[in-house]
PDB file of C-alpha atoms in Angstrom:
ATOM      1  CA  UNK D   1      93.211 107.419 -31.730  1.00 62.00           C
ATOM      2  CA  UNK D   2      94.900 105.345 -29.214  1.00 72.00           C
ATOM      3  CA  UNK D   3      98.584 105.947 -28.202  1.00 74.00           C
ATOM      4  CA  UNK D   4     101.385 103.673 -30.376  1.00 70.00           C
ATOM      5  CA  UNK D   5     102.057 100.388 -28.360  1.00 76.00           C
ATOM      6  CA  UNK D   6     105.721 100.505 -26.655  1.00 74.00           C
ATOM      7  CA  UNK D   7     108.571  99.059 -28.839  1.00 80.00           C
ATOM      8  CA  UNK D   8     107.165  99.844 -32.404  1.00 94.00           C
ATOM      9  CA  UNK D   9     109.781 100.666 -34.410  1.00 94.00           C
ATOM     10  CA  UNK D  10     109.114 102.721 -38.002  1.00 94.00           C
ATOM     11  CA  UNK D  11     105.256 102.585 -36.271  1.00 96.00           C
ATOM     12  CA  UNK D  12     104.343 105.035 -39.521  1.00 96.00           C
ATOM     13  CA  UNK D  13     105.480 102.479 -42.482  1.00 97.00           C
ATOM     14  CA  UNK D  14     101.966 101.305 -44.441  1.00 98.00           C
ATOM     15  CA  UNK D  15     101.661  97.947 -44.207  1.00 98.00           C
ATOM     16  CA  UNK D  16      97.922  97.980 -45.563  1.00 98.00           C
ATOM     17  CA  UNK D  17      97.627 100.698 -48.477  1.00 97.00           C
ATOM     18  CA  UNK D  18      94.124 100.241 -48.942  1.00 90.00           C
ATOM     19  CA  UNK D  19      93.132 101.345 -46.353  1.00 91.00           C
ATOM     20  CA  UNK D  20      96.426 102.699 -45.460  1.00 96.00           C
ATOM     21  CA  UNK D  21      97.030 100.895 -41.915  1.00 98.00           C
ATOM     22  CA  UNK D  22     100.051 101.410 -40.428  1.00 98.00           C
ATOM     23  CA  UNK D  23     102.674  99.042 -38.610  1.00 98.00           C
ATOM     24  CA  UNK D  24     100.908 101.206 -35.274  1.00 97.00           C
ATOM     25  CA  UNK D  25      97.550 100.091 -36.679  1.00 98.00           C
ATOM     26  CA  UNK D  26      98.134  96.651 -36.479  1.00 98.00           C
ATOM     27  CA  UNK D  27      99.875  96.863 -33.128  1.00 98.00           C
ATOM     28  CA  UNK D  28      96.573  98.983 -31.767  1.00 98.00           C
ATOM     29  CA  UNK D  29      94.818  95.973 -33.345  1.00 98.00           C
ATOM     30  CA  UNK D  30      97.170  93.310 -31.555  1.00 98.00           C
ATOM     31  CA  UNK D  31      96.285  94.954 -27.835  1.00 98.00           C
ATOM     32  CA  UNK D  32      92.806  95.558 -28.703  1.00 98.00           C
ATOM     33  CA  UNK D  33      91.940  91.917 -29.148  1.00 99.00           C
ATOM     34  CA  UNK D  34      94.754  90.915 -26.885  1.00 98.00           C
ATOM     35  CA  UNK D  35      92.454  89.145 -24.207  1.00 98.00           C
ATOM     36  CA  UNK D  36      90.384  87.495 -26.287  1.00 99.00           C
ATOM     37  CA  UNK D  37      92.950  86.136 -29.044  1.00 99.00           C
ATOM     38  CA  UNK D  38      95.920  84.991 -26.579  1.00 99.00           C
ATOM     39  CA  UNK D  39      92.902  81.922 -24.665  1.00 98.00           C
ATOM     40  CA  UNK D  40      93.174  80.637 -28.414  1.00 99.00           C
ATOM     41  CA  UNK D  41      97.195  80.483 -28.925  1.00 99.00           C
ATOM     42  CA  UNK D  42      98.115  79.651 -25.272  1.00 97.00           C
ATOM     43  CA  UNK D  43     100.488  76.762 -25.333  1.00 97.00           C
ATOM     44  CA  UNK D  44     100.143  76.317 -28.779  1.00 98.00           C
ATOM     45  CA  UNK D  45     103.290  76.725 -31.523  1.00 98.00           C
ATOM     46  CA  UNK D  46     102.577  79.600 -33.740  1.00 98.00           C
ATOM     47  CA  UNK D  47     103.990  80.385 -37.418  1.00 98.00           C
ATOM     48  CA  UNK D  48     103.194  84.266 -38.981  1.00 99.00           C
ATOM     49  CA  UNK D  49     102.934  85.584 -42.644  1.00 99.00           C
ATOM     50  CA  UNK D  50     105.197  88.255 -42.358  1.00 98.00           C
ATOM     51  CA  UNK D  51     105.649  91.024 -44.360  1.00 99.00           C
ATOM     52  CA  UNK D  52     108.004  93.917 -43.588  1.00 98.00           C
ATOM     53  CA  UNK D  53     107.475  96.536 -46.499  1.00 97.00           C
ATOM     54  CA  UNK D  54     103.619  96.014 -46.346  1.00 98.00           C
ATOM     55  CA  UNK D  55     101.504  94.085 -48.798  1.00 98.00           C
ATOM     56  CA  UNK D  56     103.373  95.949 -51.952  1.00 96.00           C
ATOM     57  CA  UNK D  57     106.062  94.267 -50.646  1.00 97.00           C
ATOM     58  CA  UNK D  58     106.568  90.329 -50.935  1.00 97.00           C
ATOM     59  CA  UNK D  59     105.863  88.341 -47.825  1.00 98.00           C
ATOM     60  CA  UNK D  60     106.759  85.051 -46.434  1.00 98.00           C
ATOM     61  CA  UNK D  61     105.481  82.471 -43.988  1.00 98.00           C
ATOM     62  CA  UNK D  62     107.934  81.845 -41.160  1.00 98.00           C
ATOM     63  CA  UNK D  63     107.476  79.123 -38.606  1.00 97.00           C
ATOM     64  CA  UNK D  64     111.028  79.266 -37.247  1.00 96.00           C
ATOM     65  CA  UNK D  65     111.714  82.128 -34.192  1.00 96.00           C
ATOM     66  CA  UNK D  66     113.818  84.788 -34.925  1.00 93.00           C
ATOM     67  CA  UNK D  67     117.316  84.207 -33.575  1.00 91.00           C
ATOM     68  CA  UNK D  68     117.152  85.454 -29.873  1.00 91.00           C
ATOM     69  CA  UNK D  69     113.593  86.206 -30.220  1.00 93.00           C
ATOM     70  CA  UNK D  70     112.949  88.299 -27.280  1.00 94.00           C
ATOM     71  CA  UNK D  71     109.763  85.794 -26.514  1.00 95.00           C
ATOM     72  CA  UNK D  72     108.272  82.145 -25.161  1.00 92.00           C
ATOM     73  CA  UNK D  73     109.767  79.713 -27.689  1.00 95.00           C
ATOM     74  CA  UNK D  74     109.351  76.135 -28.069  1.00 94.00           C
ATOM     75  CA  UNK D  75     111.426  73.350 -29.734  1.00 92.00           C
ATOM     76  CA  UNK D  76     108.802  70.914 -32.145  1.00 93.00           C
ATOM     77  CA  UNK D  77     109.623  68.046 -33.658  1.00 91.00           C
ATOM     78  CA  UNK D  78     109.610  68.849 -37.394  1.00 85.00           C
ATOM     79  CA  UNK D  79     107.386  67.298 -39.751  1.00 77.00           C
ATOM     80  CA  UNK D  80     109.415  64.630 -41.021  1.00 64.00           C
ATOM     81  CA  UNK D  81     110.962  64.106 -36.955  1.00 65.00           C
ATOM     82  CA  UNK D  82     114.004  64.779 -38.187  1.00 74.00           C
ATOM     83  CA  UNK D  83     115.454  67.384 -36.216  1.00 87.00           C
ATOM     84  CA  UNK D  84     113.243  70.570 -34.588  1.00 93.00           C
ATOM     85  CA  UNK D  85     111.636  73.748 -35.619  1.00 94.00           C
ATOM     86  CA  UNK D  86     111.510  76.719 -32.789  1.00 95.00           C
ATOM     87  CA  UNK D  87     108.436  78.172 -32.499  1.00 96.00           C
ATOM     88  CA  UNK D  88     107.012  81.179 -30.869  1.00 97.00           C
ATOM     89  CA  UNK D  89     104.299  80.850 -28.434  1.00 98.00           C
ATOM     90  CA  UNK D  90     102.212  83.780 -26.891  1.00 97.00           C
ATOM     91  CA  UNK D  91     101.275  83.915 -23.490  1.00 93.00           C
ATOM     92  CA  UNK D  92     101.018  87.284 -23.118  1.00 97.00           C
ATOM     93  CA  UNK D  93     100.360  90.675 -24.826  1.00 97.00           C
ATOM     94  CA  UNK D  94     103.981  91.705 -24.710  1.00 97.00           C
ATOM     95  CA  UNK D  95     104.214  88.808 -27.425  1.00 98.00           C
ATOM     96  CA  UNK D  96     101.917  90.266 -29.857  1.00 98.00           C
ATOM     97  CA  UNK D  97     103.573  93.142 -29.638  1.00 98.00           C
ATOM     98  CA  UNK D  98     106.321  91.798 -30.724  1.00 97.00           C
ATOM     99  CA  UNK D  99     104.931  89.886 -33.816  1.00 98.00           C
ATOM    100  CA  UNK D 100     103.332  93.072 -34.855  1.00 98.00           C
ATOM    101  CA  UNK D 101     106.875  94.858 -34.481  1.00 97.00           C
ATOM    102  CA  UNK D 102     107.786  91.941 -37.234  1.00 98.00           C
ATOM    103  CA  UNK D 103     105.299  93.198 -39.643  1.00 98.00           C
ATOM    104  CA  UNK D 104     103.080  89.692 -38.690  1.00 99.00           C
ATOM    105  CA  UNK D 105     100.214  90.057 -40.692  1.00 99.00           C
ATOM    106  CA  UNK D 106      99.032  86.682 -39.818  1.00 99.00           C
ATOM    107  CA  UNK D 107      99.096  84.339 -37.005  1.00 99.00           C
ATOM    108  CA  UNK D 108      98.563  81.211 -37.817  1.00 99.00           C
ATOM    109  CA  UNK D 109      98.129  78.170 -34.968  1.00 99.00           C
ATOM    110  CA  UNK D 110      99.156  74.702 -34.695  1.00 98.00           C
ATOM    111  CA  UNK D 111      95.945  72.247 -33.480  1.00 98.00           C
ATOM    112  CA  UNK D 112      97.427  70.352 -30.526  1.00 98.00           C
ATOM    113  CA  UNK D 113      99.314  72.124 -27.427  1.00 97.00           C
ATOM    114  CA  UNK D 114     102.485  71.793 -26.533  1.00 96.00           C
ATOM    115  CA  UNK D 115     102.216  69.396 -23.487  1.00 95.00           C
ATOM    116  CA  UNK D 116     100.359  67.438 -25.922  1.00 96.00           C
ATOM    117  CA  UNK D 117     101.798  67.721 -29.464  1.00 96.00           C
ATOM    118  CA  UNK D 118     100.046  64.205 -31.071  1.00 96.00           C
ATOM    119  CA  UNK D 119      96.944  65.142 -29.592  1.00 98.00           C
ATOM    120  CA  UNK D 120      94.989  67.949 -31.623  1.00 98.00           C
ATOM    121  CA  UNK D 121      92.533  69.570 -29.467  1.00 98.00           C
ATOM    122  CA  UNK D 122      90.997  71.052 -32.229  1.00 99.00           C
ATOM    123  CA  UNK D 123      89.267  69.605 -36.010  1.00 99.00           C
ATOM    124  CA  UNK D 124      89.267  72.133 -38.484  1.00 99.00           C
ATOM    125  CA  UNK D 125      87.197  72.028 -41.592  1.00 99.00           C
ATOM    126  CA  UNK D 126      87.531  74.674 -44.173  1.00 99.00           C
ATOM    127  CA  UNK D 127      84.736  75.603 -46.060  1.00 98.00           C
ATOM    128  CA  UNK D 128      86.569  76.799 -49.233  1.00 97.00           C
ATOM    129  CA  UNK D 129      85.102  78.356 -52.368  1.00 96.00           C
ATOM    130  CA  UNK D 130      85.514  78.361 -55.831  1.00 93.00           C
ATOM    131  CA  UNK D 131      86.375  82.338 -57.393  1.00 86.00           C
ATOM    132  CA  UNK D 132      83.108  84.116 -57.704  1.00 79.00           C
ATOM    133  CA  UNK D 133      81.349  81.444 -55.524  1.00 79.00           C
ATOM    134  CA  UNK D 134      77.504  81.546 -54.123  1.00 88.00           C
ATOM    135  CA  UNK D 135      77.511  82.882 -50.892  1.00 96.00           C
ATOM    136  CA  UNK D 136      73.999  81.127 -50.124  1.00 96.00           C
ATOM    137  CA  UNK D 137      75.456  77.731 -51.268  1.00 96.00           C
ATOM    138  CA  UNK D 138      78.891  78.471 -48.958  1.00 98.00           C
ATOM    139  CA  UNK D 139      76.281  79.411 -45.547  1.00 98.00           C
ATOM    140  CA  UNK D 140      74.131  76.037 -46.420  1.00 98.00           C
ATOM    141  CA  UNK D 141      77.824  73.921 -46.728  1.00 98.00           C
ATOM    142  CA  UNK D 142      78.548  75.450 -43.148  1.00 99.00           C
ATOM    143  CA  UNK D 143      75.098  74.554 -41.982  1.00 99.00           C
ATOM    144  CA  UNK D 144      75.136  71.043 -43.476  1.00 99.00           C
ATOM    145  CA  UNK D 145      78.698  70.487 -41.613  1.00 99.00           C
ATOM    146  CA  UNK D 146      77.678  71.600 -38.408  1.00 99.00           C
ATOM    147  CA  UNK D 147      74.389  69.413 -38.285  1.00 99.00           C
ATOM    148  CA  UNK D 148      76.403  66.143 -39.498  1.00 99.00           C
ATOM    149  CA  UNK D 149      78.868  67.099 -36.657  1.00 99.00           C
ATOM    150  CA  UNK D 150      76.143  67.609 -34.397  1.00 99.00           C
ATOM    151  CA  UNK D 151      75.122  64.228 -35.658  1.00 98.00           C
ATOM    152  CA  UNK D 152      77.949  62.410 -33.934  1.00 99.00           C
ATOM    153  CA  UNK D 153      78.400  64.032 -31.266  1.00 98.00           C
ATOM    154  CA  UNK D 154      80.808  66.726 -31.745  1.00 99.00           C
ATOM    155  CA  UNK D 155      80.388  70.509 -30.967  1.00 99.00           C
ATOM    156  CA  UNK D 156      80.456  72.604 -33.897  1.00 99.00           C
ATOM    157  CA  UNK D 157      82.078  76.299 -33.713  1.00 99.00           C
ATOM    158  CA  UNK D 158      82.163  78.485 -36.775  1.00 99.00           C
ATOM    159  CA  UNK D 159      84.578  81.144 -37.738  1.00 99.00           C
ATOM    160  CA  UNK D 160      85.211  83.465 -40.771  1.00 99.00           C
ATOM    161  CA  UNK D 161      88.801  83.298 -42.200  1.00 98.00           C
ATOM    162  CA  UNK D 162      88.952  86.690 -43.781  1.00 98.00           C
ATOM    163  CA  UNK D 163      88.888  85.856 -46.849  1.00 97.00           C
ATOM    164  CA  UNK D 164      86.482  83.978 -49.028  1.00 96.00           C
ATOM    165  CA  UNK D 165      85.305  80.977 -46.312  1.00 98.00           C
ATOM    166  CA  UNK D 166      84.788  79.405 -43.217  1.00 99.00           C
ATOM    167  CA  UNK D 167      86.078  77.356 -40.827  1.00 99.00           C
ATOM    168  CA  UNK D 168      83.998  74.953 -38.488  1.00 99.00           C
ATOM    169  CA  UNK D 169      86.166  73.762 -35.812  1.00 99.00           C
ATOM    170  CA  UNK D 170      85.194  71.386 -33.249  1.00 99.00           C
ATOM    171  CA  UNK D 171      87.064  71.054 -30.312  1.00 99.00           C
ATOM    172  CA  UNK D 172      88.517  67.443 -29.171  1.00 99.00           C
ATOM    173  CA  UNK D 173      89.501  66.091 -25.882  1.00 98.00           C
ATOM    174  CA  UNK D 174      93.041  65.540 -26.092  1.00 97.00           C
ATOM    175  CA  UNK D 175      93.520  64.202 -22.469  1.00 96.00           C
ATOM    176  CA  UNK D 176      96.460  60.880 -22.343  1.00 92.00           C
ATOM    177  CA  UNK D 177      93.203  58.888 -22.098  1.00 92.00           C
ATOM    178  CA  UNK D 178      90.744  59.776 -24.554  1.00 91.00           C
ATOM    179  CA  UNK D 179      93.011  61.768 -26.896  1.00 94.00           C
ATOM    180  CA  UNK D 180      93.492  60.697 -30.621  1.00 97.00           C
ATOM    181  CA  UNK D 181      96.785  61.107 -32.775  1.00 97.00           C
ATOM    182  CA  UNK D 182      96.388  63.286 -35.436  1.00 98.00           C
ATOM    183  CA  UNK D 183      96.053  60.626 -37.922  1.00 97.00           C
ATOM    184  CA  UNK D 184      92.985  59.696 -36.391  1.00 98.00           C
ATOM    185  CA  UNK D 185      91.833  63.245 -36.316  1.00 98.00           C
ATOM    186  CA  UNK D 186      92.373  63.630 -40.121  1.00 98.00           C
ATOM    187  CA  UNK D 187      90.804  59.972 -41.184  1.00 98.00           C
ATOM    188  CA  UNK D 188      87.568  61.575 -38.835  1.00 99.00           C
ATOM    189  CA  UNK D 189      87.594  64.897 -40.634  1.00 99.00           C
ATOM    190  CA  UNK D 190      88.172  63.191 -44.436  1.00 98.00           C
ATOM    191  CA  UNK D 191      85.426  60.660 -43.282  1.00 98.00           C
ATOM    192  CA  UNK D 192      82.798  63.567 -42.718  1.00 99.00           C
ATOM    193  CA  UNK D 193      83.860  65.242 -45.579  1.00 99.00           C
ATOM    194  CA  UNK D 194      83.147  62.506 -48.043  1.00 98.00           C
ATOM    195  CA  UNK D 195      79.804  61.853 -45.971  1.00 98.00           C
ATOM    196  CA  UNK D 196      79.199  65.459 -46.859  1.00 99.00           C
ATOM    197  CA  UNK D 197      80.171  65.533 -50.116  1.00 98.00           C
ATOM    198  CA  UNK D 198      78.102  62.304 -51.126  1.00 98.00           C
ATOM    199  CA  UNK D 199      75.482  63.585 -49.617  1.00 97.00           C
ATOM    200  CA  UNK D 200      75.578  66.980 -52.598  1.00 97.00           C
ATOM    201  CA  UNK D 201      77.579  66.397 -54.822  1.00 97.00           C
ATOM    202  CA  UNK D 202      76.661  68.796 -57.102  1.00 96.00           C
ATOM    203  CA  UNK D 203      77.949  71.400 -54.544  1.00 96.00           C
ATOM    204  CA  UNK D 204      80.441  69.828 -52.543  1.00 98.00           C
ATOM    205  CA  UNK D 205      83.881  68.642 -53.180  1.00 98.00           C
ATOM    206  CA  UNK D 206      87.057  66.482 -51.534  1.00 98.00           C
ATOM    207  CA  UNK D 207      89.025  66.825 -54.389  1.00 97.00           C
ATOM    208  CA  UNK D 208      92.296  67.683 -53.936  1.00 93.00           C
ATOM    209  CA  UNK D 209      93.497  68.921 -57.713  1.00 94.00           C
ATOM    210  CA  UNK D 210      91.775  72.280 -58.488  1.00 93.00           C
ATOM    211  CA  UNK D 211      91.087  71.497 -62.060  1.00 92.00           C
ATOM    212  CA  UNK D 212      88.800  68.076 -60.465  1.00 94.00           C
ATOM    213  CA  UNK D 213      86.930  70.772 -58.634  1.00 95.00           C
ATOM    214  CA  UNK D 214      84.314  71.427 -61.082  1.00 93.00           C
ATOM    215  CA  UNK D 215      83.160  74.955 -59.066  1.00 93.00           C
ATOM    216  CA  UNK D 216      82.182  72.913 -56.267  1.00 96.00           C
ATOM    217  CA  UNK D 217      82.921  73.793 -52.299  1.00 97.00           C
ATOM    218  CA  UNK D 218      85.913  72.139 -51.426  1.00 98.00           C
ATOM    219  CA  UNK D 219      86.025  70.639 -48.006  1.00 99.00           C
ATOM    220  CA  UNK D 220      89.303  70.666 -47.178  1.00 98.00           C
ATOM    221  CA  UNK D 221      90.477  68.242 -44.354  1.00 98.00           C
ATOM    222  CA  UNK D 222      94.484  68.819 -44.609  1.00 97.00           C
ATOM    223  CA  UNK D 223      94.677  71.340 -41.479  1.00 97.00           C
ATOM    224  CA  UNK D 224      94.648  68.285 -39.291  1.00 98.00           C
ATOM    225  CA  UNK D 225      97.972  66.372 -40.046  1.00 97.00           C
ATOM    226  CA  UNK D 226     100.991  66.925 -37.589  1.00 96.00           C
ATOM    227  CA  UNK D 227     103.150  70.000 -37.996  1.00 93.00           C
ATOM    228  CA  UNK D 228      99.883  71.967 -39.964  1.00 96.00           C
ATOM    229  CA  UNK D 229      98.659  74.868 -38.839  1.00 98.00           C
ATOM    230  CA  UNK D 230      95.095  77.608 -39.156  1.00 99.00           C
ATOM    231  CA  UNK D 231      94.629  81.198 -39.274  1.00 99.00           C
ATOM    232  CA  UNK D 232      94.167  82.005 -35.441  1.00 99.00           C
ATOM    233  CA  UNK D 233      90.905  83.663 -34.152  1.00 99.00           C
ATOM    234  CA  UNK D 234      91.241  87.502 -34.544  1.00 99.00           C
ATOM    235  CA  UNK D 235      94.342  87.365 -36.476  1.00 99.00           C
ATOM    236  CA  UNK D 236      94.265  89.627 -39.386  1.00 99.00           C
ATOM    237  CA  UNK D 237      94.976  88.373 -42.793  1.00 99.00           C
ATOM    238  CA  UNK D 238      97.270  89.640 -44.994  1.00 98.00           C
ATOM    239  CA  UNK D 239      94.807  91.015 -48.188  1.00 98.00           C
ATOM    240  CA  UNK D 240      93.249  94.035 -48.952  1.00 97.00           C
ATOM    241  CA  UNK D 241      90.848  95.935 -46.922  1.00 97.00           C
ATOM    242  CA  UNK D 242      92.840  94.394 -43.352  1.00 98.00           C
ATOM    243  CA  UNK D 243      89.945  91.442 -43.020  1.00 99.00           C
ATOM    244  CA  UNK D 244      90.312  89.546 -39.582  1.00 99.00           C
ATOM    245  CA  UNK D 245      89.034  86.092 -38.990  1.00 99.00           C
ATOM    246  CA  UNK D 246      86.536  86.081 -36.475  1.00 99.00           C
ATOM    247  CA  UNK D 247      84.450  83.646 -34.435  1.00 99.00           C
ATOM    248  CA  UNK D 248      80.453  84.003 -35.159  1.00 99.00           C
ATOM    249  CA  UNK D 249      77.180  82.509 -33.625  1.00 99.00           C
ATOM    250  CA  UNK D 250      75.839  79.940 -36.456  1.00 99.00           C
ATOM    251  CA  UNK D 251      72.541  82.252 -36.126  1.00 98.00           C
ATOM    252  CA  UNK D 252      74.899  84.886 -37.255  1.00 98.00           C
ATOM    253  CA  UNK D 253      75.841  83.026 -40.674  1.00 98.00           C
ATOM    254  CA  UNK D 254      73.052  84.539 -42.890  1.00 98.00           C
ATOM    255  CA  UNK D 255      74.330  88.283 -42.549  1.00 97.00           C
ATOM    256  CA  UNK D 256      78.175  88.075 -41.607  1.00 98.00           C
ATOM    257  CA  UNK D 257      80.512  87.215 -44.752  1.00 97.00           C
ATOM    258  CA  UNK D 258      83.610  85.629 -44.188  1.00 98.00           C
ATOM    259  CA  UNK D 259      85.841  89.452 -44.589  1.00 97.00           C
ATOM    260  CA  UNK D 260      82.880  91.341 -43.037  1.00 98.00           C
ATOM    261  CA  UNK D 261      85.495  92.362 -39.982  1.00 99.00           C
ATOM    262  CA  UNK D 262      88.176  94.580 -40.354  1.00 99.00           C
ATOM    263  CA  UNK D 263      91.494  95.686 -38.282  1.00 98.00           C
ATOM    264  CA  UNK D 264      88.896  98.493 -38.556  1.00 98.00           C
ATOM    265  CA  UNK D 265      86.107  96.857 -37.221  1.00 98.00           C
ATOM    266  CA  UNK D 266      86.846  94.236 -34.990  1.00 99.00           C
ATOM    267  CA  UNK D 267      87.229  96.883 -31.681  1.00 98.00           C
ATOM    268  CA  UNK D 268      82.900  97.599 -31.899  1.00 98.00           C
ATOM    269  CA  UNK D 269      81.905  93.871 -32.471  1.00 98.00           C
ATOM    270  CA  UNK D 270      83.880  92.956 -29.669  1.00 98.00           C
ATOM    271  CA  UNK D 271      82.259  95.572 -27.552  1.00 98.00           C
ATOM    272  CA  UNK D 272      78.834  94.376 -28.450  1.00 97.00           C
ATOM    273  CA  UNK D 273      79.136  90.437 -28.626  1.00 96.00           C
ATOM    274  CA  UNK D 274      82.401  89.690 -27.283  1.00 98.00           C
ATOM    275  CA  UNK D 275      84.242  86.546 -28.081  1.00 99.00           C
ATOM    276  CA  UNK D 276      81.361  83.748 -29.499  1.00 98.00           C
ATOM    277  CA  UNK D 277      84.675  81.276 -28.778  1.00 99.00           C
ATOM    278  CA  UNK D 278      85.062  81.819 -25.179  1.00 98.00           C
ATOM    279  CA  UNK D 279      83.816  79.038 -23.744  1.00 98.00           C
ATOM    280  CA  UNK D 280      84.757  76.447 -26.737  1.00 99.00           C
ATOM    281  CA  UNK D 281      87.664  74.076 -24.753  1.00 98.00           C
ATOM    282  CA  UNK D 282      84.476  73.105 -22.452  1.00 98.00           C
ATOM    283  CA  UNK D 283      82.915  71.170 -25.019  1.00 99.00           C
ATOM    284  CA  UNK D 284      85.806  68.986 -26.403  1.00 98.00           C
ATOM    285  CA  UNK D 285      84.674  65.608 -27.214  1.00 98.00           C
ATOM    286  CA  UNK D 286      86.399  62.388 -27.688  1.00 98.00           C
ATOM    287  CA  UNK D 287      87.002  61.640 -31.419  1.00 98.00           C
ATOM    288  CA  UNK D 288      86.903  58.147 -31.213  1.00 98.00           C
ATOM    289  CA  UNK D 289      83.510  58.609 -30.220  1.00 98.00           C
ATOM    290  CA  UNK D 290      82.714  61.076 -32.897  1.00 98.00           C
ATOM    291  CA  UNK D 291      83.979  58.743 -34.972  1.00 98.00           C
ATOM    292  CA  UNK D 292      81.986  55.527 -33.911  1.00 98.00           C
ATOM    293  CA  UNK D 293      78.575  57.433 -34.395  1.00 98.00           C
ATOM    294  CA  UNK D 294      79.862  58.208 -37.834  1.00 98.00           C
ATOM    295  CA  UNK D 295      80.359  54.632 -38.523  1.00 96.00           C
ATOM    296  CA  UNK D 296      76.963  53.454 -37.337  1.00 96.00           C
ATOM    297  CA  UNK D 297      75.287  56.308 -39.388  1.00 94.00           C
ATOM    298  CA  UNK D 298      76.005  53.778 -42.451  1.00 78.00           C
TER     299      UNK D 298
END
């Protein structure tokens, strides 16, 4: 087993009691996936699900920084631009160190950059089930997203959350002349999720309400609207067994469940396939575009 990161204090408390990870099990986790996981939070605010006494403890999300946080912080306009919220943003290792020193069991991202905070880079559609859904129905929702986004010109990437979906995220140019605002970005998303959805109804949902659900898929949109945030690639999630959302290869779908990785497992599937994500700021595409192919699809 790997030495205890630097600056770990109380590195033996359980934070996961089944399996029984420790707070120095989630920092070995934190550097392990270090270089992969800080390309996707670079310049972007960050909130955490912290909890200090472990998951038999209560947690909390926190998007505000610590008081004299010993880390990159950033001032955001809150959501309602009144006043600002100071977030934590990780440029380096040293930084997860320090959210795993908090007992940050998940990070969770916002979808635009700082140097560009009303232009999401990113579209994020979450794939999310019913209780005892059908896997097989969940993998052909993911498939039928990606080919519609495929359709209009946008580049599909796919990631479990660790727990019981999937994201597909497509990134967006978000340059001053090409960017959209994020209320374009969400009337794109809820666009192709009622084009989905009338296209199987039986399977696939937008509704909102749980109860108007009817055991359907529910494609939720709401990730892209200003001051939102989504779990972060290779950030753990804060639920039994230490599951860690990961980026997969869509010819990867039919055998990888969304908590197939673990705090436990992550290290040997980044050894053999390394990061699926690596290369997914190179194929941003201009929404408005997107969105014009949509329209002409009828």
């Amino acid at each position: 087993m790997s030495a205890v990161p630097a600056g770990i204090s109380h590195a033996d408390k359980v934070l996961y009691p089944d399996p029984g990870l420790t707070k120095a099990d989630l920092a070995r986790h934190y550097a392990r996936v270090a270089d992969v996981m800080l390309p996707h939070l670079a310049g972007r605010p960050l909130s955490v699900v912290r909890f200090p006494d472990g998951l038999d403890g209560s947690g909390f999300f926190q998007k505000q920084a610590p008081e004299n946080a010993p880390v990159p912080t950033v001032q955001v306009p809150a959501n309602n631009r009144r006043g600002h919220v100071e977030h934590i943003v990780a440029e380096d290792a040293d930084t997860l160190q320090y959210l795993a020193n908090q007992s940050a069991l998940e990070v969770h991202r916002g979808l635009s950059r700082v140097d560009a905070l009303d232009r999401p880079d990113l579209m994020v559609i979450d794939l999310d089930p019913p209780e005892r859904s059908d896997l097989a129905a969940l993998r052909r929702a993911a498939r039928r997203t990606r080919d519609l986004l495929d359709e209009v010109g946008l580049v599909p990437f796919l990631m479990t959350t660790g727990s019981s979906g999937y994201h597909v995220v497509a990134p967006l140019d978000a340059s001053a002349d090409s960017g959209a605002d994020f209320d374009e970005v969400r009337d794109l998303a809820r666009a192709i999720a009622t084009r989905l959805e009338a296209a199987d109804p039986d399977a696939l949902t937008t509704a909102h309400r749980i109860a108007d659900r009817g055991g359907r898929i529910y494609l939720d949109v709401g990730r892209n609207a200003y001051g939102q945030t989504a779990i972060a690639p290779y950030s753990p999630r804060a639920r039994a067994g230490a599951p860690v959302a990961t980026p997969i290869r869509f010819d990867e779908l039919s055998r990888v469940a969304p908590d197939r990785f673990t705090i436990s497992t992550i290290g040997r599937r980044l050894a053999r396939t390394g990061d699926p994500w690596a290369d997914i700021a190179e194929h941003a595409r201009p929404a408005a575009a997107a969105r014009e192919r949509l329209n002409r699809l009828g």
